[in-house]
Coordinates of C-alpha atoms and ligand atoms in Angstrom, one line a residue:
M1 CA 11.4 25.9 -5.3
T2 CA 10.8 28.4 -8.0
D3 CA 7.3 29.0 -9.1
S4 CA 4.6 31.5 -9.9
Q5 CA 1.6 30.5 -7.8
T6 CA -2.0 31.5 -7.8
D7 CA -4.7 30.0 -5.6
G8 CA -2.6 26.9 -5.0
V9 CA -2.1 26.3 -8.7
V10 CA 1.5 26.1 -9.7
D11 CA 3.0 27.1 -13.0
A12 CA 6.5 26.3 -14.3
V13 CA 7.8 24.9 -11.1
T14 CA 11.3 23.5 -10.7
V15 CA 12.2 21.5 -7.7
D16 CA 15.0 19.1 -6.7
V17 CA 12.7 16.3 -5.7
L18 CA 9.1 16.0 -6.9
I19 CA 7.0 13.7 -4.7
V20 CA 3.8 12.4 -6.2
G21 CA 1.1 11.4 -3.7
A22 CA 0.3 12.7 -0.2
G23 CA -0.6 9.4 1.4
I24 CA 1.5 7.9 4.2
S25 CA 4.4 7.3 1.9
G26 CA 4.5 10.8 0.4
I27 CA 4.4 12.3 3.9
D28 CA 7.2 10.1 5.1
A29 CA 9.3 10.9 2.0
A30 CA 8.8 14.7 2.6
Y31 CA 9.9 14.3 6.2
R32 CA 13.0 12.5 5.2
I33 CA 13.9 15.0 2.5
K34 CA 13.2 17.9 4.8
T35 CA 15.3 16.6 7.7
Q36 CA 18.1 14.7 5.8
L37 CA 18.5 17.0 2.8
P38 CA 17.6 20.5 4.1
G39 CA 19.3 22.1 1.1
K40 CA 17.0 20.4 -1.4
S41 CA 13.7 21.8 -2.5
Y42 CA 10.7 19.5 -2.8
T43 CA 7.0 19.7 -3.4
I44 CA 4.2 17.1 -3.3
L45 CA 1.6 16.9 -6.1
E46 CA -1.6 15.2 -5.0
G47 CA -4.3 14.3 -7.4
R48 CA -7.1 14.4 -4.8
D49 CA -8.3 17.4 -2.8
S50 CA -7.0 16.1 0.5
L51 CA -4.1 14.2 2.0
G52 CA -4.1 10.7 3.5
G53 CA -4.6 8.6 0.4
T54 CA -6.0 5.2 1.4
W55 CA -7.1 6.6 4.8
D56 CA -9.1 9.4 3.3
Q57 CA -10.5 7.4 0.4
F58 CA -11.9 4.4 2.2
R59 CA -14.9 5.2 4.4
Y60 CA -16.8 2.0 4.8
P61 CA -18.1 1.1 8.3
G62 CA -15.3 -0.4 10.5
I63 CA -12.5 0.7 8.2
R64 CA -9.3 0.1 10.2
S65 CA -5.6 -1.0 10.0
D66 CA -4.9 -4.7 10.1
S67 CA -1.2 -4.1 10.9
D68 CA -0.3 -2.9 14.4
M69 CA -0.1 0.9 14.5
F70 CA 3.4 0.9 16.1
T71 CA 4.8 -0.4 12.9
F72 CA 2.3 1.3 10.6
S73 CA 3.0 4.7 12.1
F74 CA 6.1 6.7 11.3
P75 CA 9.3 6.0 13.2
F76 CA 9.8 9.7 13.8
R77 CA 6.4 10.4 15.4
P78 CA 5.2 8.0 18.1
W79 CA 1.7 6.5 17.9
K80 CA 0.2 7.5 21.2
S81 CA -3.2 5.9 21.2
S82 CA -3.7 2.7 23.3
K83 CA -5.2 1.0 20.2
A84 CA -2.7 -1.2 18.4
I85 CA -5.3 -1.8 15.6
S86 CA -6.8 1.5 14.8
E87 CA -9.9 2.8 13.0
G88 CA -9.3 4.7 9.8
S89 CA -10.3 8.1 11.1
L90 CA -7.6 8.0 13.8
I91 CA -5.0 7.1 11.2
L92 CA -6.2 10.0 9.0
D93 CA -5.9 12.4 12.0
Y94 CA -2.4 11.1 12.7
L95 CA -1.4 11.7 9.1
K96 CA -2.8 15.2 9.1
D97 CA -1.2 16.1 12.4
T98 CA 2.2 14.8 11.2
A99 CA 2.0 16.8 8.0
R100 CA 1.0 19.9 10.0
E101 CA 3.7 19.4 12.7
F102 CA 6.5 19.3 10.2
G103 CA 5.2 21.9 7.9
I104 CA 4.8 19.3 5.1
D105 CA 1.2 20.3 4.5
E106 CA 2.5 23.7 3.2
Q107 CA 4.3 21.8 0.4
I108 CA 1.3 19.8 -0.9
R109 CA -0.4 21.0 -4.1
Y110 CA -3.9 19.5 -4.1
G111 CA -5.8 18.7 -7.3
H112 CA -2.6 18.1 -9.2
R113 CA -2.9 14.9 -11.2
V114 CA 0.4 13.7 -12.8
L115 CA -0.1 12.3 -16.2
R116 CA 3.3 12.0 -17.9
A117 CA 6.9 12.2 -16.9
A118 CA 9.7 12.6 -19.6
W119 CA 13.4 12.1 -18.7
S120 CA 16.0 13.9 -20.7
S121 CA 19.5 12.6 -20.3
V122 CA 20.9 15.7 -21.9
D123 CA 19.4 18.0 -19.3
A124 CA 19.3 15.3 -16.5
T125 CA 15.8 16.5 -15.8
W126 CA 12.3 15.1 -15.6
T127 CA 9.6 17.2 -17.2
V128 CA 6.3 16.2 -15.7
D129 CA 2.9 17.0 -17.2
V130 CA 0.2 17.7 -14.7
E131 CA -3.5 18.3 -14.9
V132 CA -4.8 20.8 -12.3
G133 CA -8.3 21.0 -10.7
P134 CA -11.7 20.0 -12.1
E135 CA -11.1 22.1 -15.2
R136 CA -8.0 19.9 -15.9
R137 CA -5.8 22.8 -16.6
P138 CA -2.4 21.6 -18.0
T139 CA 0.8 22.6 -16.3
T140 CA 4.4 21.4 -16.2
V141 CA 6.8 20.7 -13.3
T142 CA 10.5 19.9 -13.8
C143 CA 12.6 18.1 -11.2
S144 CA 15.9 16.3 -10.8
F145 CA 14.5 13.3 -9.0
L146 CA 10.9 11.9 -9.2
Y147 CA 9.6 10.0 -6.3
L148 CA 6.3 8.3 -7.0
C149 CA 4.5 7.7 -3.7
T150 CA 1.3 6.8 -5.5
G151 CA 0.3 3.6 -3.8
Y152 CA -0.6 0.5 -5.7
Y153 CA -4.3 0.7 -6.7
S154 CA -6.6 2.8 -8.8
Y155 CA -8.5 5.6 -7.1
E156 CA -11.0 5.8 -10.0
S157 CA -12.4 2.3 -9.8
G158 CA -12.2 -0.9 -7.8
H159 CA -12.1 -4.3 -9.3
Q160 CA -15.6 -4.5 -10.8
V161 CA -17.1 -7.9 -11.5
Q162 CA -20.2 -7.9 -13.6
F163 CA -22.3 -10.8 -12.1
P164 CA -25.0 -12.4 -14.3
G165 CA -28.4 -10.9 -13.7
Q166 CA -27.0 -8.0 -11.7
E167 CA -29.4 -5.6 -13.3
D168 CA -32.4 -7.7 -12.0
F169 CA -31.5 -7.2 -8.4
A170 CA -34.1 -4.9 -6.8
G171 CA -31.9 -3.9 -3.8
Q172 CA -28.7 -1.8 -3.7
V173 CA -25.2 -2.9 -4.9
V174 CA -22.3 -1.2 -3.2
H175 CA -18.5 -1.3 -3.7
P176 CA -16.6 -0.7 -0.5
Q177 CA -14.1 1.7 -2.1
F178 CA -17.0 4.1 -2.8
W179 CA -19.3 3.5 0.2
P180 CA -22.3 5.8 0.2
Q181 CA -22.1 7.7 3.5
D182 CA -25.9 7.7 3.9
L183 CA -26.4 4.0 3.2
D184 CA -29.0 2.7 5.7
Y185 CA -28.4 -0.9 6.6
Q186 CA -30.4 -0.9 9.8
G187 CA -32.5 -4.1 10.0
K188 CA -31.5 -5.1 6.4
R189 CA -30.2 -8.4 5.1
V190 CA -26.7 -7.7 3.8
V191 CA -24.7 -10.1 1.6
I192 CA -20.9 -9.3 1.3
I193 CA -19.2 -11.0 -1.6
G194 CA -15.6 -11.6 -0.8
S195 CA -13.3 -13.2 1.7
G196 CA -10.4 -10.7 2.0
A197 CA -9.4 -8.0 4.5
T198 CA -12.3 -5.7 3.5
A199 CA -15.0 -8.5 3.8
V200 CA -13.8 -9.7 7.3
T201 CA -13.7 -6.0 8.5
L202 CA -17.2 -5.2 7.2
V203 CA -19.0 -8.3 8.6
P204 CA -18.7 -7.5 12.3
A205 CA -19.0 -3.7 11.6
L206 CA -22.4 -4.2 9.9
A207 CA -23.6 -7.0 12.1
D208 CA -24.8 -4.9 15.0
R209 CA -27.4 -3.0 13.1
A210 CA -28.2 -5.3 10.1
E211 CA -30.7 -8.1 10.4
L212 CA -28.2 -10.6 9.2
V213 CA -24.8 -10.3 7.5
T214 CA -23.7 -13.1 5.2
M215 CA -20.2 -13.3 3.9
L216 CA -20.4 -15.1 0.6
Q217 CA -17.1 -16.5 -0.6
R218 CA -16.0 -18.7 -3.4
S219 CA -12.9 -19.8 -1.4
P220 CA -11.8 -18.9 2.1
S221 CA -8.8 -16.9 3.4
Y222 CA -6.7 -17.6 6.6
V223 CA -8.2 -15.4 9.3
L224 CA -6.1 -14.8 12.4
T225 CA -7.2 -13.1 15.6
R226 CA -4.8 -10.5 17.0
P227 CA -5.3 -8.3 20.1
A228 CA -6.8 -4.9 19.5
G229 CA -4.5 -3.5 22.2
D230 CA -0.8 -4.1 23.0
G231 CA -0.1 -4.9 26.7
F232 CA 3.7 -4.7 26.2
A233 CA 3.4 -1.3 24.6
D234 CA 1.1 0.0 27.4
R235 CA 3.7 -1.2 30.1
I236 CA 6.8 0.1 28.3
R237 CA 5.3 3.5 27.6
K238 CA 4.9 4.1 31.3
W239 CA 8.7 3.6 31.8
L240 CA 10.4 5.0 28.8
P241 CA 10.3 8.4 27.0
A242 CA 7.7 8.4 24.2
G243 CA 10.3 8.4 21.3
L244 CA 12.4 5.6 22.8
A245 CA 9.3 3.5 23.7
H246 CA 7.9 3.8 20.2
R247 CA 11.2 2.7 18.7
V248 CA 11.4 -0.4 21.0
I249 CA 7.8 -1.4 20.4
R250 CA 8.1 -0.8 16.6
E251 CA 11.3 -2.8 16.2
K252 CA 10.0 -5.6 18.4
N253 CA 6.7 -5.9 16.5
A254 CA 8.4 -5.6 13.1
A255 CA 10.8 -8.4 14.1
L256 CA 8.0 -10.6 15.4
A257 CA 6.1 -10.2 12.1
V258 CA 9.2 -11.2 10.2
A259 CA 9.7 -14.3 12.4
A260 CA 6.0 -15.3 12.1
Y261 CA 6.2 -15.0 8.3
K262 CA 9.4 -17.1 8.2
F263 CA 7.8 -19.7 10.5
L264 CA 4.7 -20.0 8.3
R265 CA 6.7 -20.2 5.1
R266 CA 9.2 -22.8 6.5
W267 CA 6.6 -25.0 8.2
P268 CA 3.3 -24.4 6.4
A269 CA 1.6 -27.6 7.6
K270 CA 2.3 -26.8 11.3
G271 CA 1.3 -23.2 10.8
R272 CA -1.9 -24.2 9.0
A273 CA -2.8 -26.6 11.8
L274 CA -2.2 -23.9 14.4
I275 CA -4.3 -21.4 12.6
L276 CA -7.2 -23.7 11.9
D277 CA -7.2 -25.0 15.5
G278 CA -7.4 -21.4 16.8
I279 CA -10.3 -20.7 14.4
A280 CA -12.2 -23.8 15.5
K281 CA -12.0 -22.6 19.1
Q282 CA -13.3 -19.2 18.2
L283 CA -16.2 -20.5 16.2
G284 CA -17.4 -22.5 19.2
G285 CA -19.1 -25.1 16.9
V286 CA -21.5 -22.5 15.3
L287 CA -19.9 -23.1 11.8
P288 CA -17.6 -25.8 10.6
V289 CA -14.0 -24.7 9.9
D290 CA -14.0 -26.8 6.8
P291 CA -15.0 -25.5 4.2
H292 CA -15.5 -21.9 5.5
F293 CA -12.1 -21.2 7.0
T294 CA -9.9 -23.8 5.3
P295 CA -8.0 -22.3 2.4
R296 CA -6.7 -24.5 -0.4
Y297 CA -3.3 -22.9 -0.3
D298 CA -0.5 -22.5 2.3
P299 CA -0.3 -19.5 4.6
W300 CA 1.1 -16.4 2.9
D301 CA 0.6 -17.8 -0.6
Q302 CA -2.0 -15.1 -0.3
R303 CA -2.3 -12.3 2.3
L304 CA -3.5 -13.4 5.7
C305 CA -6.5 -11.6 7.2
F306 CA -6.3 -10.3 10.7
V307 CA -9.3 -9.6 12.9
P308 CA -9.0 -7.6 16.2
D309 CA -10.0 -9.5 19.3
G310 CA -11.7 -12.1 17.0
D311 CA -14.6 -9.7 16.3
L312 CA -15.6 -11.6 13.2
F313 CA -15.9 -14.9 15.1
A314 CA -17.9 -13.1 17.9
A315 CA -20.5 -11.9 15.3
I316 CA -20.7 -15.5 14.0
R317 CA -21.1 -17.0 17.5
E318 CA -23.8 -14.4 18.3
R319 CA -25.5 -15.5 15.0
K320 CA -25.6 -11.9 13.7
A321 CA -23.4 -13.0 10.8
T322 CA -22.7 -16.2 8.9
V323 CA -20.5 -17.5 6.1
V324 CA -21.5 -19.3 2.9
T325 CA -18.9 -20.9 0.7
D326 CA -20.4 -21.4 -2.7
Q327 CA -20.4 -19.9 -6.2
I328 CA -22.7 -17.3 -7.7
E329 CA -25.0 -18.6 -10.4
T330 CA -26.9 -15.4 -10.9
F331 CA -28.3 -12.3 -9.2
T332 CA -32.1 -12.3 -9.0
E333 CA -34.6 -9.7 -8.0
K334 CA -34.5 -10.8 -4.4
G335 CA -30.8 -11.7 -4.0
I336 CA -28.5 -14.4 -5.3
T337 CA -28.9 -17.9 -6.6
L338 CA -25.9 -20.1 -5.9
T339 CA -24.4 -23.0 -7.9
S340 CA -25.6 -25.4 -5.2
G341 CA -29.1 -24.2 -5.9
A342 CA -29.4 -22.4 -2.6
E343 CA -30.9 -18.8 -2.6
L344 CA -29.6 -15.9 -0.5
E345 CA -32.1 -13.2 0.0
A346 CA -30.6 -9.7 0.3
D347 CA -31.6 -6.0 0.6
I348 CA -28.0 -4.9 0.1
I349 CA -25.2 -6.6 -1.7
V350 CA -21.6 -5.4 -1.1
T351 CA -19.1 -6.4 -3.7
A352 CA -15.9 -6.7 -1.7
T353 CA -14.2 -8.0 -4.8
G354 CA -11.0 -6.1 -4.4
L355 CA -8.8 -3.4 -5.8
K356 CA -7.6 -2.6 -9.2
M357 CA -3.8 -2.5 -9.0
V358 CA -1.9 0.1 -11.1
A359 CA 1.8 0.7 -11.5
L360 CA 3.5 4.1 -11.0
G361 CA 0.3 5.9 -10.3
Q362 CA -0.6 5.4 -14.0
V363 CA 2.0 8.0 -14.9
E364 CA 3.3 7.4 -18.5
V365 CA 7.1 7.4 -18.4
T366 CA 9.4 8.1 -21.2
V367 CA 13.2 8.1 -21.2
D368 CA 14.8 10.1 -23.9
G369 CA 11.7 9.9 -26.0
E370 CA 11.2 6.2 -25.6
R371 CA 8.0 5.0 -23.8
V372 CA 8.8 2.7 -20.9
Q373 CA 6.3 0.0 -19.9
P374 CA 6.6 -0.8 -16.2
H375 CA 6.4 -4.5 -16.9
D376 CA 9.5 -4.3 -19.0
T377 CA 11.5 -3.1 -16.0
T378 CA 13.0 -5.0 -13.1
V379 CA 12.8 -3.5 -9.6
Y380 CA 16.1 -2.5 -8.0
K381 CA 16.4 -2.6 -4.2
G382 CA 12.6 -2.7 -4.1
L383 CA 12.2 0.9 -5.2
M384 CA 14.0 2.0 -8.4
L385 CA 13.5 0.5 -11.9
S386 CA 16.1 -0.8 -14.4
G387 CA 16.8 1.7 -17.2
I388 CA 14.9 4.6 -15.6
P389 CA 17.2 7.3 -14.1
N390 CA 16.4 9.3 -11.0
L391 CA 13.0 7.8 -10.3
A392 CA 11.7 5.6 -7.5
W393 CA 8.3 4.1 -6.8
C394 CA 7.4 3.5 -3.2
V395 CA 5.9 0.0 -2.6
G396 CA 5.6 -1.3 1.0
Y397 CA 5.7 -4.8 2.4
I398 CA 3.1 -7.5 1.8
N399 CA 3.9 -9.4 4.9
N400 CA 4.5 -6.5 7.3
S401 CA 3.4 -2.9 7.7
W402 CA 3.7 -0.9 4.5
T403 CA 5.3 2.1 6.3
L404 CA 8.3 0.0 7.4
R405 CA 9.6 -0.2 3.8
A406 CA 8.1 3.2 2.8
D407 CA 10.4 4.8 5.4
L408 CA 13.5 2.7 4.5
S409 CA 12.9 3.6 0.8
A410 CA 12.7 7.3 1.6
Q411 CA 15.9 7.1 3.6
Y412 CA 17.6 5.3 0.7
V413 CA 16.5 8.0 -1.7
C414 CA 18.1 10.6 0.6
R415 CA 21.3 8.6 0.8
L416 CA 21.4 8.2 -3.0
L417 CA 20.9 12.0 -3.5
T418 CA 23.6 12.8 -0.9
Y419 CA 26.0 10.4 -2.6
M420 CA 25.3 12.0 -6.0
D421 CA 25.9 15.5 -4.7
Q422 CA 29.2 14.5 -3.1
H423 CA 30.4 13.1 -6.4
H424 CA 28.8 15.7 -8.6
Y425 CA 26.7 13.2 -10.4
V426 CA 23.4 14.3 -12.0
A427 CA 21.9 10.9 -12.9
A428 CA 21.7 7.4 -11.4
V429 CA 20.3 4.5 -13.3
P430 CA 20.0 0.9 -12.2
E431 CA 21.4 -1.2 -15.0
L432 CA 20.5 -4.9 -15.3
P433 CA 23.4 -7.1 -16.4
A434 CA 22.9 -8.4 -19.9
G435 CA 20.8 -11.6 -19.9
E436 CA 19.5 -11.1 -16.4
R437 CA 15.9 -10.4 -17.3
G438 CA 13.8 -13.3 -18.0
V439 CA 16.3 -15.8 -16.6
S440 CA 15.3 -15.6 -13.0
A441 CA 12.4 -13.1 -13.1
G442 CA 9.3 -13.4 -10.9
P443 CA 6.4 -11.0 -10.2
L444 CA 7.1 -7.9 -8.1
L445 CA 4.5 -9.0 -5.5
D446 CA 4.9 -12.7 -4.9
L447 CA 1.3 -13.4 -4.0
A448 CA -1.3 -15.7 -5.5
S449 CA -4.1 -13.3 -4.5
G450 CA -6.5 -12.4 -7.3
Y451 CA -5.8 -8.7 -7.3
V452 CA -2.1 -9.3 -7.7
Q453 CA -2.5 -12.0 -10.4
R454 CA -4.8 -9.7 -12.4
A455 CA -2.0 -7.1 -12.4
T456 CA 1.0 -9.2 -13.1
A457 CA 1.1 -8.1 -16.7
I458 CA 1.4 -4.5 -15.8
L459 CA 3.7 -4.6 -12.8
P460 CA 7.5 -4.5 -12.9
I461 CA 9.2 -7.8 -12.2
Q462 CA 11.9 -8.8 -9.8
G463 CA 15.1 -10.9 -10.2
A464 CA 16.4 -13.7 -8.1
V465 CA 19.3 -12.1 -6.4
A466 CA 20.2 -8.8 -4.7
P467 CA 19.8 -5.9 -5.7
W468 CA 17.1 -7.1 -8.1
R469 CA 15.2 -9.2 -5.6
T470 CA 12.4 -7.4 -3.7
R471 CA 12.9 -8.9 -0.3
Q472 CA 9.9 -9.1 2.0
N473 CA 12.2 -8.9 5.0
Y474 CA 12.3 -5.7 7.1
L475 CA 15.3 -6.7 9.1
A476 CA 17.5 -7.4 6.0
D477 CA 16.2 -4.2 4.3
S478 CA 16.9 -2.0 7.3
V479 CA 20.5 -3.0 7.1
G480 CA 20.8 -3.0 3.3
L481 CA 18.9 0.2 2.5
R482 CA 20.4 2.2 5.3
Y483 CA 24.0 1.0 5.3
G484 CA 24.6 -0.9 2.0
R485 CA 26.8 0.6 -0.7
V486 CA 25.2 3.1 -2.9
D487 CA 27.8 2.5 -5.6
D488 CA 27.1 -1.2 -5.7
G489 CA 28.1 -2.0 -9.3
A490 CA 24.5 -2.2 -10.5
M491 CA 23.9 1.6 -10.4
R492 CA 25.4 3.6 -13.2
F493 CA 26.1 7.3 -12.4
T494 CA 26.6 10.1 -14.9
R495 CA 28.0 13.6 -14.4
A496 CA 26.7 16.7 -16.3
N497 CA 28.7 17.3 -19.5
I498 CA 28.4 21.0 -20.1
G499 CA 28.5 21.9 -23.8
A500 CA 27.9 18.4 -25.2
R501 CA 24.6 17.0 -26.3
T502 CA 25.1 13.7 -24.5
P503 CA 26.0 13.1 -20.9
V504 CA 29.3 11.3 -20.2
A505 CA 29.1 8.0 -18.3
L506 CA 31.8 7.8 -15.6
D507 CA 33.8 4.8 -14.7
R508 CA 32.7 3.2 -11.5
Ligands
FAD1 C1 -8.7 -0.6 2.9 C2 -7.2 -0.8 3.0 C3 -6.6 -1.0 4.3 C4 -5.2 -1.2 4.4 N1 -4.7 -1.5 5.6 C5 -3.4 -1.6 5.7 C6 -2.8 -2.0 6.9 O1 -3.4 -2.1 8.0 N2 -1.4 -2.1 7.0 C7 -0.6 -1.9 5.9 O2 0.6 -2.1 6.0 N3 -1.2 -1.6 4.7 C8 -2.5 -1.5 4.6 N4 -3.1 -1.2 3.4 C9 -2.2 -0.9 2.2 C10 -2.2 0.7 2.2 O3 -2.6 1.2 0.9 C11 -0.8 1.2 2.5 O4 -0.5 0.7 3.8 C12 -0.7 2.7 2.6 O5 -1.8 3.4 3.1 C13 -0.3 3.2 1.3 O6 0.1 4.5 1.4 P1 0.7 5.2 0.1 O7 0.9 6.6 0.6 O8 1.9 4.5 -0.4 O9 -0.4 5.1 -0.9 P2 -1.9 5.6 -0.9 O10 -2.5 5.7 0.4 O11 -2.6 4.9 -1.9 O12 -1.7 7.1 -1.4 C14 -1.3 7.4 -2.7 C15 -1.7 8.9 -3.0 O13 -1.1 9.2 -4.3 C16 -2.1 9.9 -5.0 N5 -1.8 9.6 -6.5 C17 -1.8 8.4 -7.1 N6 -1.4 8.6 -8.4 C18 -1.3 9.9 -8.6 C19 -1.0 10.7 -9.7 N7 -0.8 10.2 -10.9 N8 -1.0 12.1 -9.6 C20 -1.2 12.7 -8.4 N9 -1.5 12.0 -7.3 C21 -1.5 10.6 -7.4 C22 -3.4 9.4 -4.6 O14 -4.5 10.3 -4.9 C23 -3.2 9.1 -3.1 O15 -3.5 10.2 -2.3 C24 -4.4 -1.0 3.2 C25 -5.0 -0.7 2.0 C26 -6.4 -0.6 1.9 C27 -7.0 -0.3 0.6

């Protein structure tokens, strides 16, 4: 990397690979580039003042993973805790330790928010406009390859719903993404609006100290209990070296998640019956399964919610928490009036109404002066975008741990860059066959969940067949992304054309 650097602020930097985002995906990408492409320079630009992304931002009580940590952790650094479902603080420590251990932390430039990225085909270079620090000082970074590890939601705001009469409520309204660390809920009546992963996590976490926690939902989600520990992992870690044990547990758990997903999609009625039967047993007759835990859709039409050791159901059985399935008519001074006419009194209302999804970290992308709207592109191999050269966006699985695909994507980027170097190519652009778009296109994330539906118009789309289909299948991707042909007929490569004003496209 060439730069002039003062106080962590970088001017006129040129790197081979620019990673945007120092969350789990950015750290994974840095590790792969460092170890697989030691000759390449890279740096990470992070808009916030600390690393960890999601695991640094979300601080609500009980914040934890809902995937198992053996698949959510990196393949190259074993997860050593006995907890298979881990609290957020341990995940953040693990990310910090990983970045430190591999010297990745030294390459992170904090307080660097990327605003725009402009590709020039003549120079085969990205020019990236960045805003630095609270004073928002503009600076520029150039790179050959731009890897956006920016996650999938806005850090500035959650999905805000303005409820009727909200200003009349005399208590406190809190959004989980911006949890006040000094919020005192001891002995208070808390109503949590929502039925997703955040709501089912918050209910048992608040139930111990609050007077009563009520989860108020318009419609329920599927809630599955999974063990907080992993007996198989505990046993095998006694016998095998840490690295090998981690690999075995990771692959086994990832494969099981693929199989469970396939089963539920193939036999939804059977799957639904099994899930609802399990919930009925856990509720012990304290609440009816229908309507409170009986979704109107099939499993995996929307994300499933997982609760460790059934902690949500335990709080309900102990009558520290309850569920109300109804609609909000209006907020009142004392709480909420429901469409059914019922009143819910509350001291604190938590609006677990979801995330605001964004594409490409809200970076404005232009290619040779033309603005590219993410929604006008089709995702290639789950990470690059049609018509945009030398750029990838890291998006993890919706039905398995995010990190599984983040790591495969980073490995693919390294393979692509190696291939380009071997053939003296300077640019690689996925090119959609004429007429492909629109014929078989579907949304990038094939989920009916509200937060995905709200974002459909801004997200890239996917096609029906490889390499334009974004598979939600770790086993298929781990073969395809690691061993599939780089020069697959859909990627167009170009070589630098010294002296000319336009690059020359090479025959494949
Ligand atoms: C509460 C919660 C719990 C979750 N639990 C799980 C789970 O158990 N299992 C699972 O698989 N997934 C889970 N997810 C999804 C989760 O977001 C991912 O698993 C993972 O943490 C995403 O990592 P990431 O590095 O890709 O993105 P993020 O963690 O979102 O990090 C992105 C980083 O990029 C930075 N950034 C973004 N745009 C810019 C820009 N323009 N310029 C500079 N910097 C930028 C951000 O500041 C941030 O630090 C959860 C999500 C949430 C919100």
